[in-house]
mmCIF file of C-alpha atoms in Angstrom:
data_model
loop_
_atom_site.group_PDB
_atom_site.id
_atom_site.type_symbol
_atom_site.label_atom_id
_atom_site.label_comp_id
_atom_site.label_asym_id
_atom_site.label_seq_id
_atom_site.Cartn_x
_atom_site.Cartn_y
_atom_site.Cartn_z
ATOM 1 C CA UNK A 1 -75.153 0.479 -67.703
ATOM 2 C CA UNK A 2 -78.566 -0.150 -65.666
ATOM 3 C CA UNK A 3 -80.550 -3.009 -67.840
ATOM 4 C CA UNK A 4 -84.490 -2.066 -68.287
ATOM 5 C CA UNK A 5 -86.830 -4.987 -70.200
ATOM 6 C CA UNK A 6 -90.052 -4.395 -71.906
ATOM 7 C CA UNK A 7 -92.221 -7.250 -72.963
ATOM 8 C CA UNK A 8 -93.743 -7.686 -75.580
ATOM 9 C CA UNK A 9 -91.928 -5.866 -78.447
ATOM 10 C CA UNK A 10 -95.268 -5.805 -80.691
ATOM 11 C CA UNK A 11 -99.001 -6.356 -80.239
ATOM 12 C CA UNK A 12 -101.564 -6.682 -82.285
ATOM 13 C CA UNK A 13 -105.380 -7.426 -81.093
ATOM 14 C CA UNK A 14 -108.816 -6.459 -81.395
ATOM 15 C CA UNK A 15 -110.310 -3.308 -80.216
ATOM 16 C CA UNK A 16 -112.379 -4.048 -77.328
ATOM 17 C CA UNK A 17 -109.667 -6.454 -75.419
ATOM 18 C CA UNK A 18 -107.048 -5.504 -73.263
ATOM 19 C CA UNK A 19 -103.290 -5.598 -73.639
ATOM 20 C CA UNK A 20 -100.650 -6.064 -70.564
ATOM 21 C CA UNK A 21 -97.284 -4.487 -70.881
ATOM 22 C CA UNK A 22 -94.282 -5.345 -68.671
ATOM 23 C CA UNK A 23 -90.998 -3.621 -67.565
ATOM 24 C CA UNK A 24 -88.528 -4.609 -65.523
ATOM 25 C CA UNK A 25 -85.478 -3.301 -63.546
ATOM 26 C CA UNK A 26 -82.967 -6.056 -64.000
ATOM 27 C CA UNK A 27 -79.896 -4.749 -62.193
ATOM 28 C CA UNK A 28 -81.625 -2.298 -59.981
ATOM 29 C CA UNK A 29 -84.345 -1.749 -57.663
ATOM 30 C CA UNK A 30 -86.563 0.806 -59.057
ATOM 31 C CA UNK A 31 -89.092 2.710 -56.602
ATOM 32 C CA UNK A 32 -90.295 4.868 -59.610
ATOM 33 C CA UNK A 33 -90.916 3.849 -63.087
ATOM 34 C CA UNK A 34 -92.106 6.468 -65.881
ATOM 35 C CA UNK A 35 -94.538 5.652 -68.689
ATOM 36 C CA UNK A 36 -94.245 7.209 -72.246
ATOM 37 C CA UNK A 37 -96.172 7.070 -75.430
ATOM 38 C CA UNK A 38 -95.042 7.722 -78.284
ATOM 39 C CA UNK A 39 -96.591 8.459 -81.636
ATOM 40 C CA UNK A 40 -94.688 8.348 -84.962
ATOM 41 C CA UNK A 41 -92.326 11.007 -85.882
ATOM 42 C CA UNK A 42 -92.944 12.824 -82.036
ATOM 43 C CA UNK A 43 -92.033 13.681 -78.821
ATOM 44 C CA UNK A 44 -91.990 11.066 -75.742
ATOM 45 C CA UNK A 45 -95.207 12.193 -73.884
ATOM 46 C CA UNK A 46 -94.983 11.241 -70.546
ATOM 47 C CA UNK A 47 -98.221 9.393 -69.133
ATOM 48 C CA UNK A 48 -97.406 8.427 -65.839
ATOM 49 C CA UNK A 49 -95.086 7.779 -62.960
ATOM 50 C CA UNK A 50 -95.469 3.999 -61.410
ATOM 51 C CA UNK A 51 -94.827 4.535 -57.965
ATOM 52 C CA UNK A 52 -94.040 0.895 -56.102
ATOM 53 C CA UNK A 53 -96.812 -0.126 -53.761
ATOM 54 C CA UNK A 54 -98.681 2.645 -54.168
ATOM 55 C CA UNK A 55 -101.400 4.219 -56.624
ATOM 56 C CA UNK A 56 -99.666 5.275 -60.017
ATOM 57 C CA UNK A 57 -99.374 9.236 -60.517
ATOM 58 C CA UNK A 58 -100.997 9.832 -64.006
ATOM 59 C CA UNK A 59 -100.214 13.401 -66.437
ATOM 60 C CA UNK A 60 -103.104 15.558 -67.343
ATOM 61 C CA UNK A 61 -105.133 14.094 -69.827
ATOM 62 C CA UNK A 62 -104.413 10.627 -69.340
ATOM 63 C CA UNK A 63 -107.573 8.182 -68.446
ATOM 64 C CA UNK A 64 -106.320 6.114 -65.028
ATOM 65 C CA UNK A 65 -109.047 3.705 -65.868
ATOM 66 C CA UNK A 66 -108.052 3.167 -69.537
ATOM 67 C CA UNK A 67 -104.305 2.986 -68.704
ATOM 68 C CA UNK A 68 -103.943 0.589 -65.553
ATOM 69 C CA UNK A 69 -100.495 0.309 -63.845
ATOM 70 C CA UNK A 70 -99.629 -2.176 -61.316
ATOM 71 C CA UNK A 71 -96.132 -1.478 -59.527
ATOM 72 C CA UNK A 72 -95.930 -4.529 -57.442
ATOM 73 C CA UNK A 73 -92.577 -4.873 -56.859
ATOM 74 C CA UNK A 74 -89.451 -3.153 -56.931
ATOM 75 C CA UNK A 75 -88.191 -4.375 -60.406
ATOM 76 C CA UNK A 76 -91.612 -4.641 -62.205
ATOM 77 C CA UNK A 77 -94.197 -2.818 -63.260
ATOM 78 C CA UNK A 78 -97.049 -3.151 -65.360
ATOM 79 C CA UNK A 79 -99.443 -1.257 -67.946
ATOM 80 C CA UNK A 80 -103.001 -2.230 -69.090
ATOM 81 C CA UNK A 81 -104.508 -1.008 -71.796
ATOM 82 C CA UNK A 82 -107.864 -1.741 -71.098
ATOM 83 C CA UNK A 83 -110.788 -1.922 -73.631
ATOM 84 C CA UNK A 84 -108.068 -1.083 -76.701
ATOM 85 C CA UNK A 85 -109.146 1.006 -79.956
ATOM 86 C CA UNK A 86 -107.358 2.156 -82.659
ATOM 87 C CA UNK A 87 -106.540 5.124 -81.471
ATOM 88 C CA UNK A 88 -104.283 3.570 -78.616
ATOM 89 C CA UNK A 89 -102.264 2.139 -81.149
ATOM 90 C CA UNK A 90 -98.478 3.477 -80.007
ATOM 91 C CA UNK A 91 -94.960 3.013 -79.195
ATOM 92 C CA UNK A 92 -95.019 2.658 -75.699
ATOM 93 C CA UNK A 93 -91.873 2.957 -73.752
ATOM 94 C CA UNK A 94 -91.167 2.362 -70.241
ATOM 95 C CA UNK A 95 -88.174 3.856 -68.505
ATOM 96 C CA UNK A 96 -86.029 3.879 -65.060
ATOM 97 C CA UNK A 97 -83.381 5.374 -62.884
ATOM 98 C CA UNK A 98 -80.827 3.921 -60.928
ATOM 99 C CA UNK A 99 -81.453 5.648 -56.988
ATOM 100 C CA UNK A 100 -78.976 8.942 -57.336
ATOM 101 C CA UNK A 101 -78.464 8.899 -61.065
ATOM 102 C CA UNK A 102 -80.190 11.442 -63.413
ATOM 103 C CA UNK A 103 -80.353 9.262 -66.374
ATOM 104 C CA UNK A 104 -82.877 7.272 -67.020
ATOM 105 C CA UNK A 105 -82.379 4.138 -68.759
ATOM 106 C CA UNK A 106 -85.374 2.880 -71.062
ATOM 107 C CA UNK A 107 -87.214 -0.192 -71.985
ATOM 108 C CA UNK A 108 -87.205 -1.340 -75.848
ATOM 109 C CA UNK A 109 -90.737 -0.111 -76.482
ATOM 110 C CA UNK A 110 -93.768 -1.966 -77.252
ATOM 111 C CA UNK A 111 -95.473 -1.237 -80.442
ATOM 112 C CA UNK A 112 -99.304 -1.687 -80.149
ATOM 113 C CA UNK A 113 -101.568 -1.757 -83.163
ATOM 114 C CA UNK A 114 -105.364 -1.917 -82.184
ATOM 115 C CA UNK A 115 -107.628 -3.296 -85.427
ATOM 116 C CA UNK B 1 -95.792 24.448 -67.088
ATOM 117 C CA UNK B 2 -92.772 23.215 -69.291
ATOM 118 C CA UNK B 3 -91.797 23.550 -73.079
ATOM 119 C CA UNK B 4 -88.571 22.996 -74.717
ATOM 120 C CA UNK B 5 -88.289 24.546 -78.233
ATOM 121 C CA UNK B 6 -85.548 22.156 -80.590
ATOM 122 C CA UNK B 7 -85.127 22.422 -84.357
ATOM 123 C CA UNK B 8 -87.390 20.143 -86.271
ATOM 124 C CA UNK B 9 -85.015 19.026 -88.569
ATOM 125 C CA UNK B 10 -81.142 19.304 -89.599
ATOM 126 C CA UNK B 11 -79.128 17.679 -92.171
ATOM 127 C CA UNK B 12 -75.379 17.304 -92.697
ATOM 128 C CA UNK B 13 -72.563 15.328 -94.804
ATOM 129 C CA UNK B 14 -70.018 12.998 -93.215
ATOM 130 C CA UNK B 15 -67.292 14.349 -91.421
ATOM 131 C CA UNK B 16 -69.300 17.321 -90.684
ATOM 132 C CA UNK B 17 -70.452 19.131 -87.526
ATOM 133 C CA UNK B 18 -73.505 19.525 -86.259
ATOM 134 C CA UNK B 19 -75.208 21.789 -83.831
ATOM 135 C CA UNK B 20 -78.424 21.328 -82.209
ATOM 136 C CA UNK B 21 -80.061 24.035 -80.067
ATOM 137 C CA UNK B 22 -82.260 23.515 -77.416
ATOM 138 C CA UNK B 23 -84.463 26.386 -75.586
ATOM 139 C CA UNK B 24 -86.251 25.536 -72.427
ATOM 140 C CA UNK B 25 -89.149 27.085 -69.845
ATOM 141 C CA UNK B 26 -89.221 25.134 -66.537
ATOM 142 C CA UNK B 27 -89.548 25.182 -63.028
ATOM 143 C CA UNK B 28 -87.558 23.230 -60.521
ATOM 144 C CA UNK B 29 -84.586 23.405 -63.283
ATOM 145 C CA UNK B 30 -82.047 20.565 -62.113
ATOM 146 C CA UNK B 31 -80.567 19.455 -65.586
ATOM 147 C CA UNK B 32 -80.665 19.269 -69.421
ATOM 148 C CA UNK B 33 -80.369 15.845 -71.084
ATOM 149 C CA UNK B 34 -79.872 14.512 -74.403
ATOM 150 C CA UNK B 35 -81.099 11.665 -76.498
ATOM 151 C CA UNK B 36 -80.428 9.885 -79.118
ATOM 152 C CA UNK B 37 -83.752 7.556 -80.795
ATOM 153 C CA UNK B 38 -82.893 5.828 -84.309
ATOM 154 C CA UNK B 39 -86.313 5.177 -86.200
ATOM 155 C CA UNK B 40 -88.296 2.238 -84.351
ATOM 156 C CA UNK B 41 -85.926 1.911 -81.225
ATOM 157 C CA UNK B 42 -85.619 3.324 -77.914
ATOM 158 C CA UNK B 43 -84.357 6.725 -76.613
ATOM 159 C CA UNK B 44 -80.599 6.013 -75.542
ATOM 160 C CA UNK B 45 -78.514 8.240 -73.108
ATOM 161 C CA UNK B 46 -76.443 10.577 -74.509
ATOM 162 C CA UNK B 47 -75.299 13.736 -72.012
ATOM 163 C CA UNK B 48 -76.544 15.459 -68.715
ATOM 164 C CA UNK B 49 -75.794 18.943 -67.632
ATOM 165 C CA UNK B 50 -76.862 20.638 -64.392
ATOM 166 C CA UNK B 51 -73.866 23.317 -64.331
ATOM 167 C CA UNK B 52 -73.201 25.558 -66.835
ATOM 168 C CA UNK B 53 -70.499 24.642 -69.402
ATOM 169 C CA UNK B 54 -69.487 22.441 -71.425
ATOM 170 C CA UNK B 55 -69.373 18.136 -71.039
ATOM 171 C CA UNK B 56 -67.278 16.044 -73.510
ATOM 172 C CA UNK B 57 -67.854 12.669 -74.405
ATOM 173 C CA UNK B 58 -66.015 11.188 -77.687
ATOM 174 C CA UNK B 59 -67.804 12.866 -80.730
ATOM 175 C CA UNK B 60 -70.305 14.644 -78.868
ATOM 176 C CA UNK B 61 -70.571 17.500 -76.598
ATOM 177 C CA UNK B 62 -73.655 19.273 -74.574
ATOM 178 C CA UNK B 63 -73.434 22.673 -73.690
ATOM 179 C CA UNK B 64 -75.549 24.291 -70.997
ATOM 180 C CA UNK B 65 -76.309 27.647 -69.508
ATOM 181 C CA UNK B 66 -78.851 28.239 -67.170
ATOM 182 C CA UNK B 67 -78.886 32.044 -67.579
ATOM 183 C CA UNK B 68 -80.156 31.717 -70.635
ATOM 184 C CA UNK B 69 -82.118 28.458 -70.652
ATOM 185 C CA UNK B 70 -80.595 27.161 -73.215
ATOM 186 C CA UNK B 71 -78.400 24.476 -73.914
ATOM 187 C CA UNK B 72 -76.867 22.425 -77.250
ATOM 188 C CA UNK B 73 -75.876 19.411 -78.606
ATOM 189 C CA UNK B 74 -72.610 18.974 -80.879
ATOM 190 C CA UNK B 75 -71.991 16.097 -82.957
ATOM 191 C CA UNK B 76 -68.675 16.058 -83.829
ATOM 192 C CA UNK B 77 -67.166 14.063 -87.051
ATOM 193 C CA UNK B 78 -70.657 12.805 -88.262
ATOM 194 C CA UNK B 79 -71.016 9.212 -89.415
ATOM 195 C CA UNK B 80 -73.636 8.055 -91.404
ATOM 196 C CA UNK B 81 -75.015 5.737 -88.045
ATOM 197 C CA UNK B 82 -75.294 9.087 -86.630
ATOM 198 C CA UNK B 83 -78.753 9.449 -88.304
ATOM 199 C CA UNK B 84 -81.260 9.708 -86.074
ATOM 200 C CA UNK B 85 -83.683 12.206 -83.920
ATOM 201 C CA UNK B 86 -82.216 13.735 -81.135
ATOM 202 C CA UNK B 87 -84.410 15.145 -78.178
ATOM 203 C CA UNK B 88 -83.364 17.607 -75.114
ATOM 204 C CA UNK B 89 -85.136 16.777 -72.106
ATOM 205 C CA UNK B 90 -85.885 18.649 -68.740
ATOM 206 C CA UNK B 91 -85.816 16.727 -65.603
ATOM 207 C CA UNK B 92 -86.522 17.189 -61.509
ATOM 208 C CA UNK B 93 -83.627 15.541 -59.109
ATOM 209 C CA UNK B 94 -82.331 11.942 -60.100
ATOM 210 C CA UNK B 95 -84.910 9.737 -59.734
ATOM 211 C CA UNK B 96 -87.964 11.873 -61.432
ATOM 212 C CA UNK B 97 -89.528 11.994 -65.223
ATOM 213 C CA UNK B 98 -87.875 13.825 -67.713
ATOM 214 C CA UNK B 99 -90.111 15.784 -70.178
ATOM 215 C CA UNK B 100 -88.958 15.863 -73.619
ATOM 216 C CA UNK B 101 -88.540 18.552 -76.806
ATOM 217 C CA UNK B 102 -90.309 17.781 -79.406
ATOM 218 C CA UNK B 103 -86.849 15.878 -81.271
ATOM 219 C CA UNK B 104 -84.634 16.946 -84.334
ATOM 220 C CA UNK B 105 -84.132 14.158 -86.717
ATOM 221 C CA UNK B 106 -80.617 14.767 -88.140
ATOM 222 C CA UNK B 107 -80.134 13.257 -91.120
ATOM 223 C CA UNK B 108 -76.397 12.688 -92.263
ATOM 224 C CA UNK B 109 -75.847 11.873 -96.363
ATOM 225 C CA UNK B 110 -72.666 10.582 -97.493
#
């Protein structure tokens, strides 16, 4: 099956700073990549589709200038969390499709803790 | 908008089966998908419908029917590793977001 990364795992920092959050396509080229959070015992909540070289398509509700994402290349694409605070701590997981499959294959999550 | 209505919670023994129902409101209906997310990991593929019916795979089955919007998973044989939340998800075409129920943690006892 399709391979998707996510680095790091875990993070902890500091509220105020800003955390960077990678995922990769690494036996595929993927034009769209999907953003989730996660909180504990819930639902995936999608945040945003990562659209390559072009602006990132963000849900209702979700700040576009808190969460920055960066989809520079077809096998990468990139979250900030800008300007952190505890209540951004979160399982974020980033996730991918093959082109013409209707799975989608996700990353192993990034769990953020803001102090 | 979209909502998918799941069971919160089931439980079983080992060797059992297990049925999870999922009810969904949607527009642009393509598919129903299921997932399987032990406690710290991340979601894993388990079945896609987009025609009525049902689709085997080993110990687990997904119904769907698109007259009703509604659709089901069935865990087969239940193992102890089976343990875990399950979520149905709605999707566009291939290549789109998938938006999730809200999960049903199963929880299998020996």
């Amino acid at each position: 099956g399709a391979v998707v990364s996510q680095h790091p795992s875990w993070v902890i920092c500091k509220s105020g700073t800003s955390v960077k959050i990678e995922c990769r396509s690494l036996d595929f080229q993927a034009t769209t990549m999907f953003w989730y959070r996660q909180f504990p015992k819930q639902s995936l909540m999608l945040m945003a589709t990562s659209n390559e070289g072009s602006k990132a398509t963000y849900e209702q509700g979700v700040e576009k200038d808190k969460f920055l994402i960066n989809h520079a290349s077809l096998t990468l694409s990139t979250l900030t969390v800008t300007s952190a605070h505890p209540e951004d701590s979160s399982f974020y997981i980033c996730s991918a499709s093959p082109p013409g499959l209707e799975k989608l294959f996700f990353g192993s999550g990034t769990q953020l803790s803001v102090l | 908008g979209q909502s998918l209505e799941q069971p919160s919670e089931v439980t079983a023994v080992e060797g059992a089966i297990v049925q999870i129902n999922c009810t969904y409101q949607t527009s642009g209906f393509y598919g129903l998908s299921w997932y399987q997310q032990h406690d710290g990991g991340a979601p894993t593929f388990l079945s896609y419908n987009a025609l009525d019916g049902l689709e085997e795979t080993g110990r687990f089955s997904s119904f769907l029917s698109r007259s009703d919007s509604y659709g089901y998973l069935l865990l087969q044989e239940l193992q102890m590793k089976d343990s875990a939340s399950y979520f149905c998800a709605v999707g566009g075409q291939a290549g789109t977001a998938l938006i999730f129920g809200k999960g049903t943690t199963l929880s299998v006892s020996s």
